[in-house]
Tab-separated table of C-alpha atoms and ligand atoms in Angstrom:
chain	number	residue	atom	x	y	z
A	297	MET	CA	-62.929	53.275	-26.463
A	298	GLU	CA	-59.413	54.347	-27.269
A	299	PHE	CA	-57.930	55.089	-23.859
A	300	ILE	CA	-59.883	53.056	-21.313
A	301	THR	CA	-60.144	49.303	-21.028
A	302	TYR	CA	-62.599	47.520	-18.777
A	303	GLU	CA	-62.365	43.909	-17.720
A	304	GLN	CA	-64.884	42.054	-15.573
A	305	ASP	CA	-63.449	39.325	-13.366
A	306	GLY	CA	-66.270	37.779	-11.354
A	307	PHE	CA	-67.637	40.475	-9.080
A	308	VAL	CA	-64.599	42.695	-9.650
A	309	GLY	CA	-64.207	45.254	-12.436
A	310	VAL	CA	-60.775	46.441	-13.539
A	311	ILE	CA	-60.530	49.836	-15.238
A	312	THR	CA	-57.221	50.585	-16.955
A	313	ILE	CA	-56.280	54.042	-18.180
A	314	ASN	CA	-54.519	53.079	-21.356
A	315	ARG	CA	-52.484	55.909	-22.838
A	316	PRO	CA	-48.967	54.747	-22.057
A	317	LYS	CA	-47.252	56.945	-24.688
A	318	ALA	CA	-48.216	59.973	-22.596
A	319	LEU	CA	-47.739	58.120	-19.297
A	320	ASN	CA	-51.546	57.828	-19.074
A	321	ALA	CA	-51.999	61.611	-18.759
A	322	LEU	CA	-55.623	62.693	-18.513
A	323	ASN	CA	-56.888	64.537	-21.557
A	324	SER	CA	-60.563	65.328	-22.236
A	325	GLN	CA	-61.066	62.108	-24.138
A	326	VAL	CA	-59.682	59.981	-21.288
A	327	LEU	CA	-62.000	61.772	-18.855
A	328	ASP	CA	-65.017	61.299	-21.173
A	329	GLU	CA	-64.247	57.611	-21.659
A	330	LEU	CA	-63.749	57.075	-17.941
A	331	ASN	CA	-67.094	58.740	-17.301
A	332	GLU	CA	-68.818	56.513	-19.872
A	333	THR	CA	-67.144	53.418	-18.448
A	334	LEU	CA	-68.367	54.176	-14.941
A	335	ASP	CA	-71.889	54.776	-16.263
A	336	SER	CA	-71.889	51.441	-18.061
A	337	ILE	CA	-70.862	49.267	-15.091
A	338	ASN	CA	-73.532	46.769	-14.100
A	339	LEU	CA	-73.885	47.284	-10.379
A	340	ASP	CA	-75.977	44.132	-10.003
A	341	ASN	CA	-72.921	41.969	-10.643
A	342	THR	CA	-70.011	44.206	-9.693
A	343	ARG	CA	-68.999	44.694	-6.069
A	344	ALA	CA	-65.598	46.346	-6.237
A	345	LEU	CA	-63.495	48.173	-8.812
A	346	ILE	CA	-59.762	48.466	-9.381
A	347	LEU	CA	-58.369	51.513	-11.177
A	348	THR	CA	-54.882	51.260	-12.642
A	349	GLY	CA	-52.678	52.579	-15.457
A	350	ALA	CA	-51.311	50.724	-18.480
A	351	GLY	CA	-47.616	49.859	-18.562
A	352	ASP	CA	-45.095	49.552	-15.773
A	353	LYS	CA	-43.954	53.157	-15.493
A	354	SER	CA	-46.952	55.294	-14.753
A	355	PHE	CA	-50.340	55.197	-13.104
A	356	VAL	CA	-51.323	58.683	-14.325
A	357	ALA	CA	-48.733	61.453	-14.896
A	358	GLY	CA	-51.329	64.171	-14.378
A	359	ALA	CA	-53.662	66.187	-16.493
A	360	ASP	CA	-52.501	66.545	-20.093
A	361	ILE	CA	-50.191	69.558	-20.048
A	362	GLY	CA	-50.196	69.834	-23.857
A	363	GLU	CA	-53.974	70.085	-23.961
A	364	MET	CA	-54.119	72.472	-20.994
A	365	SER	CA	-51.415	74.803	-22.287
A	366	THR	CA	-53.668	76.418	-24.879
A	367	LEU	CA	-56.913	76.601	-22.902
A	368	THR	CA	-58.730	79.870	-22.435
A	369	LYS	CA	-60.161	80.689	-18.998
A	370	ALA	CA	-63.576	79.371	-20.040
A	371	GLU	CA	-62.104	76.204	-21.532
A	372	GLY	CA	-59.931	75.711	-18.443
A	373	GLU	CA	-63.018	75.930	-16.283
A	374	ALA	CA	-64.870	73.429	-18.495
A	375	PHE	CA	-61.889	71.035	-18.388
A	376	GLY	CA	-61.728	71.407	-14.605
A	377	LYS	CA	-65.427	70.655	-14.278
A	378	LYS	CA	-65.135	67.579	-16.501
A	379	GLY	CA	-62.326	66.246	-14.304
A	380	ASN	CA	-64.017	67.127	-11.054
A	381	ASP	CA	-67.291	65.506	-12.132
A	382	VAL	CA	-65.559	62.221	-13.021
A	383	PHE	CA	-63.443	62.239	-9.858
A	384	ARG	CA	-66.519	62.893	-7.734
A	385	LYS	CA	-68.346	60.094	-9.555
A	386	LEU	CA	-65.524	57.739	-8.579
A	387	GLU	CA	-65.519	58.991	-4.999
A	388	THR	CA	-69.271	58.545	-4.585
A	389	PHE	CA	-69.507	55.410	-6.747
A	390	PRO	CA	-71.764	53.003	-4.849
A	391	ILE	CA	-69.094	50.290	-4.572
A	392	PRO	CA	-65.495	50.515	-3.292
A	393	VAL	CA	-62.766	51.548	-5.723
A	394	ILE	CA	-59.135	50.517	-5.160
A	395	ALA	CA	-56.404	52.523	-6.895
A	396	ALA	CA	-53.526	50.218	-7.873
A	397	VAL	CA	-50.861	52.876	-8.382
A	398	ASN	CA	-48.192	51.417	-10.649
A	399	GLY	CA	-45.712	54.253	-11.066
A	400	PHE	CA	-46.125	58.030	-11.431
A	401	ALA	CA	-49.171	59.515	-9.712
A	402	LEU	CA	-48.549	63.202	-10.271
A	403	GLY	CA	-50.949	66.134	-10.222
A	404	GLY	CA	-54.283	64.857	-11.512
A	405	GLY	CA	-52.824	61.335	-11.140
A	406	CYS	CA	-52.351	61.738	-7.410
A	407	GLU	CA	-55.761	63.418	-7.278
A	408	ILE	CA	-57.599	60.624	-9.090
A	409	SER	CA	-56.015	58.069	-6.754
A	410	MET	CA	-57.317	60.112	-3.827
A	411	SER	CA	-60.850	59.942	-5.245
A	412	CYS	CA	-60.648	56.186	-4.809
A	413	ASP	CA	-61.504	54.550	-1.494
A	414	ILE	CA	-58.179	52.774	-1.028
A	415	ARG	CA	-54.714	53.245	-2.544
A	416	ILE	CA	-52.068	50.554	-2.817
A	417	CYS	CA	-48.933	51.046	-4.872
A	418	SER	CA	-45.855	49.477	-6.405
A	419	GLU	CA	-42.361	50.100	-5.018
A	420	ASN	CA	-41.597	52.369	-7.998
A	421	ALA	CA	-44.613	54.621	-7.399
A	422	ILE	CA	-44.008	58.369	-7.129
A	423	PHE	CA	-46.650	60.727	-5.773
A	424	GLY	CA	-46.730	64.508	-6.014
A	425	GLN	CA	-48.686	67.665	-6.669
A	426	PRO	CA	-46.351	69.616	-8.995
A	427	GLU	CA	-48.977	72.197	-10.029
A	428	VAL	CA	-47.494	75.294	-8.404
A	429	GLY	CA	-44.429	74.755	-10.594
A	430	LEU	CA	-46.749	74.994	-13.612
A	431	GLY	CA	-48.435	78.151	-12.385
A	432	ILE	CA	-51.691	76.548	-11.281
A	433	THR	CA	-53.191	75.086	-8.122
A	434	PRO	CA	-54.131	71.418	-7.784
A	435	GLY	CA	-57.573	71.696	-9.330
A	436	PHE	CA	-58.999	68.188	-9.286
A	437	GLY	CA	-59.599	68.179	-5.546
A	438	GLY	CA	-55.933	67.957	-4.505
A	439	THR	CA	-56.017	70.792	-1.990
A	440	GLN	CA	-59.051	69.221	-0.354
A	441	ARG	CA	-58.519	65.461	-0.467
A	442	LEU	CA	-54.792	65.436	0.290
A	443	ALA	CA	-55.305	67.532	3.431
A	444	ARG	CA	-58.086	65.222	4.577
A	445	LEU	CA	-55.974	62.114	3.971
A	446	VAL	CA	-52.567	63.069	5.337
A	447	GLY	CA	-53.339	66.163	7.431
A	448	ALA	CA	-53.062	69.831	6.579
A	449	GLY	CA	-49.363	70.205	7.506
A	450	MET	CA	-48.089	67.410	5.273
A	451	ALA	CA	-50.471	68.343	2.438
A	452	LYS	CA	-49.290	71.944	2.549
A	453	GLN	CA	-45.647	70.828	2.469
A	454	MET	CA	-46.228	68.593	-0.557
A	455	ILE	CA	-48.299	71.187	-2.421
A	456	TYR	CA	-46.217	74.305	-1.650
A	457	THR	CA	-42.871	72.626	-2.389
A	458	ALA	CA	-44.177	70.611	-5.383
A	459	ARG	CA	-41.751	67.913	-4.219
A	460	ASN	CA	-42.528	64.357	-5.282
A	461	ILE	CA	-42.441	61.554	-2.741
A	462	LYS	CA	-41.586	57.900	-3.163
A	463	ALA	CA	-43.763	54.925	-2.268
A	464	ASP	CA	-42.214	54.376	1.170
A	465	GLU	CA	-42.861	57.970	2.187
A	466	ALA	CA	-46.403	57.814	0.784
A	467	TYR	CA	-46.909	54.777	3.012
A	468	ARG	CA	-45.365	56.502	6.041
A	469	ILE	CA	-47.710	59.503	5.788
A	470	GLY	CA	-50.788	57.366	5.174
A	471	LEU	CA	-51.356	58.277	1.550
A	472	VAL	CA	-51.230	54.596	0.570
A	473	ASN	CA	-52.281	51.564	2.583
A	474	ALA	CA	-49.597	49.189	1.301
A	475	VAL	CA	-46.579	48.973	-1.026
A	476	TYR	CA	-45.822	45.872	-3.126
A	477	PRO	CA	-43.174	44.794	-5.650
A	478	ALA	CA	-44.423	45.947	-9.051
A	479	ASP	CA	-45.102	42.431	-10.313
A	480	GLU	CA	-47.326	41.667	-7.308
A	481	LEU	CA	-49.404	44.835	-7.294
A	482	MET	CA	-52.319	43.710	-9.456
A	483	GLU	CA	-52.496	40.323	-7.794
A	484	GLN	CA	-52.715	42.069	-4.406
A	485	ALA	CA	-55.313	44.520	-5.710
A	486	ARG	CA	-57.418	41.664	-7.052
A	487	LYS	CA	-57.054	39.796	-3.779
A	488	MET	CA	-58.244	42.807	-1.798
A	489	ALA	CA	-61.109	43.454	-4.221
A	490	ALA	CA	-62.169	39.797	-4.058
A	491	GLY	CA	-62.123	40.000	-0.253
A	492	ILE	CA	-64.434	43.009	-0.378
A	493	ALA	CA	-66.645	41.355	-2.991
A	494	ALA	CA	-67.031	38.292	-0.759
A	495	ASN	CA	-68.774	40.347	1.920
A	496	ALA	CA	-72.413	41.401	2.087
A	497	PRO	CA	-72.781	43.888	-0.778
A	498	ILE	CA	-75.487	46.072	0.764
A	499	ALA	CA	-73.513	46.392	3.988
A	500	VAL	CA	-70.306	47.272	2.108
A	501	ARG	CA	-72.089	49.946	0.054
A	502	ASN	CA	-73.691	51.383	3.160
A	503	CYS	CA	-70.307	51.501	4.917
A	504	LYS	CA	-68.839	53.514	2.043
A	505	LYS	CA	-71.740	55.934	2.117
A	506	ALA	CA	-71.663	56.233	5.909
A	507	ILE	CA	-67.924	57.000	5.960
A	508	ASN	CA	-68.038	59.445	3.044
A	509	ASP	CA	-71.172	61.288	4.107
A	510	GLY	CA	-70.265	61.232	7.789
A	511	LEU	CA	-66.914	62.902	7.162
A	512	GLN	CA	-68.703	65.948	5.719
A	513	VAL	CA	-70.702	66.766	8.859
A	514	ASP	CA	-70.268	67.028	12.638
A	515	MET	CA	-70.396	63.930	14.845
A	516	ASP	CA	-74.033	64.396	15.938
A	517	GLN	CA	-75.185	64.440	12.323
A	518	ALA	CA	-72.708	61.718	11.359
A	519	ILE	CA	-74.167	59.331	13.910
A	520	VAL	CA	-77.644	59.896	12.452
A	521	ILE	CA	-76.288	59.035	8.986
A	522	GLU	CA	-74.749	55.866	10.418
A	523	GLU	CA	-77.978	54.869	12.190
A	524	LYS	CA	-79.991	55.229	8.998
A	525	LEU	CA	-77.561	53.162	6.926
A	526	PHE	CA	-77.292	50.551	9.694
A	527	GLY	CA	-81.094	50.294	9.779
A	528	ASP	CA	-81.204	49.960	5.996
A	529	CYS	CA	-79.300	46.679	6.214
A	530	PHE	CA	-82.117	44.981	8.112
A	531	GLU	CA	-84.684	42.823	6.319
A	532	THR	CA	-82.205	42.335	3.472
A	533	GLU	CA	-81.274	38.833	2.327
A	534	ASP	CA	-77.668	39.606	3.260
A	535	GLN	CA	-78.502	40.438	6.847
A	536	LYS	CA	-80.885	37.516	7.300
A	537	ALA	CA	-78.478	35.009	5.760
A	538	GLY	CA	-75.402	36.446	7.463
A	539	MET	CA	-76.902	36.317	10.927
A	540	SER	CA	-78.676	32.986	10.547
A	541	ASN	CA	-75.472	31.385	9.249
A	542	PHE	CA	-73.748	32.551	12.399
A	543	LEU	CA	-76.537	31.389	14.691
A	544	GLU	CA	-76.778	28.012	12.945
A	545	LYS	CA	-72.979	27.762	13.158
A	546	ASP	CA	-73.007	26.908	9.470
A	547	LYS	CA	-69.527	27.835	8.385
A	548	GLU	CA	-70.046	26.342	4.940
A	549	LYS	CA	-73.001	28.491	4.022
A	550	LYS	CA	-71.518	31.766	3.011
A	551	LEU	CA	-73.659	34.824	2.610
A	552	LYS	CA	-71.062	35.783	0.095
A	553	VAL	CA	-73.015	34.267	-2.770
A	554	VAL	CA	-76.160	36.244	-2.097
A	555	PRO	CA	-76.799	38.421	-5.139
A	556	PHE	CA	-77.179	42.148	-4.627
A	557	GLN	CA	-80.779	42.864	-3.665
A	558	ASN	CA	-82.223	46.242	-4.403
A	559	LYS	CA	-84.539	47.086	-1.541
B	35	DAK	N1	-49.212	65.648	-19.944
B	35	DAK	C1	-48.941	65.374	-21.227
B	35	DAK	N2	-47.953	64.561	-21.610
B	35	DAK	C2	-47.204	64.002	-20.648
B	35	DAK	C3	-47.442	64.253	-19.267
B	35	DAK	C4	-48.520	65.120	-18.923
B	35	DAK	N3	-48.856	65.378	-17.673
B	35	DAK	N4	-46.511	63.577	-18.570
B	35	DAK	C5	-45.752	62.912	-19.452
B	35	DAK	N5	-46.147	63.166	-20.710
B	35	DAK	C6	-45.589	62.668	-21.941
B	35	DAK	C7	-44.285	63.365	-22.281
B	35	DAK	O1	-44.537	64.611	-22.917
B	35	DAK	C8	-43.636	62.369	-23.197
B	35	DAK	O2	-44.239	62.468	-24.453
B	35	DAK	P1	-43.326	62.376	-25.821
B	35	DAK	O3	-42.328	63.471	-25.692
B	35	DAK	O4	-42.713	61.008	-25.758
B	35	DAK	O5	-44.317	62.552	-26.921
B	35	DAK	C9	-44.061	61.031	-22.604
B	35	DAK	O6	-45.211	61.308	-21.803
B	35	DAK	C10	-43.005	60.426	-21.722
B	35	DAK	O7	-42.650	61.389	-20.748
B	35	DAK	P2	-41.116	61.810	-20.455
B	35	DAK	O8	-40.282	61.626	-21.673
B	35	DAK	O9	-41.145	63.146	-19.821
B	35	DAK	O10	-40.713	60.675	-19.408
B	35	DAK	P3	-39.653	60.812	-18.240
B	35	DAK	O11	-39.488	59.427	-17.700
B	35	DAK	O12	-38.426	61.526	-18.680
B	35	DAK	O13	-40.358	61.715	-17.118
B	35	DAK	C11	-42.193	62.397	-15.734
B	35	DAK	C12	-41.516	61.232	-16.497
B	35	DAK	C13	-43.532	61.900	-15.186
B	35	DAK	C14	-41.294	62.815	-14.536
B	35	DAK	C15	-42.362	63.592	-16.679
B	35	DAK	O14	-43.031	63.121	-17.851
B	35	DAK	C16	-43.194	64.685	-16.085
B	35	DAK	O15	-42.710	65.486	-15.264
B	35	DAK	N6	-44.461	64.781	-16.519
B	35	DAK	C17	-45.339	65.838	-16.072
B	35	DAK	C18	-45.807	65.564	-14.691
B	35	DAK	C19	-46.672	66.677	-14.166
B	35	DAK	O16	-46.235	67.835	-14.010
B	35	DAK	N7	-47.935	66.330	-13.912
B	35	DAK	C20	-48.853	67.279	-13.374
B	35	DAK	C21	-49.603	67.910	-14.499
B	35	DAK	S1	-50.575	69.244	-13.922
B	35	DAK	C22	-57.589	71.768	-13.405
B	35	DAK	C23	-57.612	70.729	-12.572
B	35	DAK	C24	-56.554	69.895	-12.471
B	35	DAK	C25	-55.431	70.062	-13.199
B	35	DAK	C26	-55.430	71.100	-14.076
B	35	DAK	C27	-56.499	71.947	-14.183
B	35	DAK	N8	-58.689	72.676	-13.436
B	35	DAK	C28	-59.639	72.704	-12.380
B	35	DAK	C29	-58.809	73.577	-14.519
B	35	DAK	C30	-54.332	69.163	-13.055
B	35	DAK	C31	-53.093	69.509	-13.355
B	35	DAK	C32	-52.023	68.545	-13.466
B	35	DAK	O17	-52.164	67.372	-13.310
């Protein structure tokens, strides 16, 4: 792979978009490699992912404007589908994905971070949806995910004005969960990922699915989704070990080492 690196650190996988000369902009090759990387992850020994960008200036500065500038309508649609498919794969990936946003997250960069479950960023991070200035709409889910995350009013302001916001404002409006000094960001991301990975893997996966699927439907249907995924946890090694550890007051025995069990 030329533009994506993958590193496995215990139960945590770190994906780095590595095209720093173009501020990690997303061209077709980056999207293809990201897709392949996600497909190749061994879900039996990986419980959380971190997505970040190479270098200290940019997470992802958007879709590649050079590549897009010459696209025909049909090619534009194909490029959009490629991006949307990868972003949706990230969003519905069975395990949690943390975006460690280390600088610019513009256009497709902001959008890819919003396909992740959790966003944390460095103090120099800049978020924005500049597309209307380029004559296009946010096309990798920006109009949909931003409004769901920060509310329609704030999303509309950001998208219509194409104004970028700094890390502290992103934190204030709930776009990111936390802001760290740049040199602490990855350590904090790894710490959070390790904390997730230390919990019962089936339960964590089912929580992700319950939240994602439940948000698409009304509350009556959402509760049914939750009940099913709650029920699915029973009779698993995780559930048996987790509850018996509590009942036996065995603080040393951690369910955290139970390997992922396919039911
Ligand atoms: N694409 C391609 N190259 C980029 C790039 C980008 N988005 N952003 C930066 N680069 C390249 C620059 O061209 C420059 O390359 P060289 O000239 O060195 O070869 C290098 O990265 C360094 O950038 P700068 O020299 O500009 O660095 P500065 O520090 O001066 O400025 C900047 C940093 C991030 C403010 C600036 O680079 C910038 O404004 N970049 C563009 C940001 C942007 O507008 N991003 C949004 C792109 S639009 C679709 C779905 C989705 C999308 C499209 C279609 N469909 C459904 C069809 C998504 C659209 C977008 O993301």
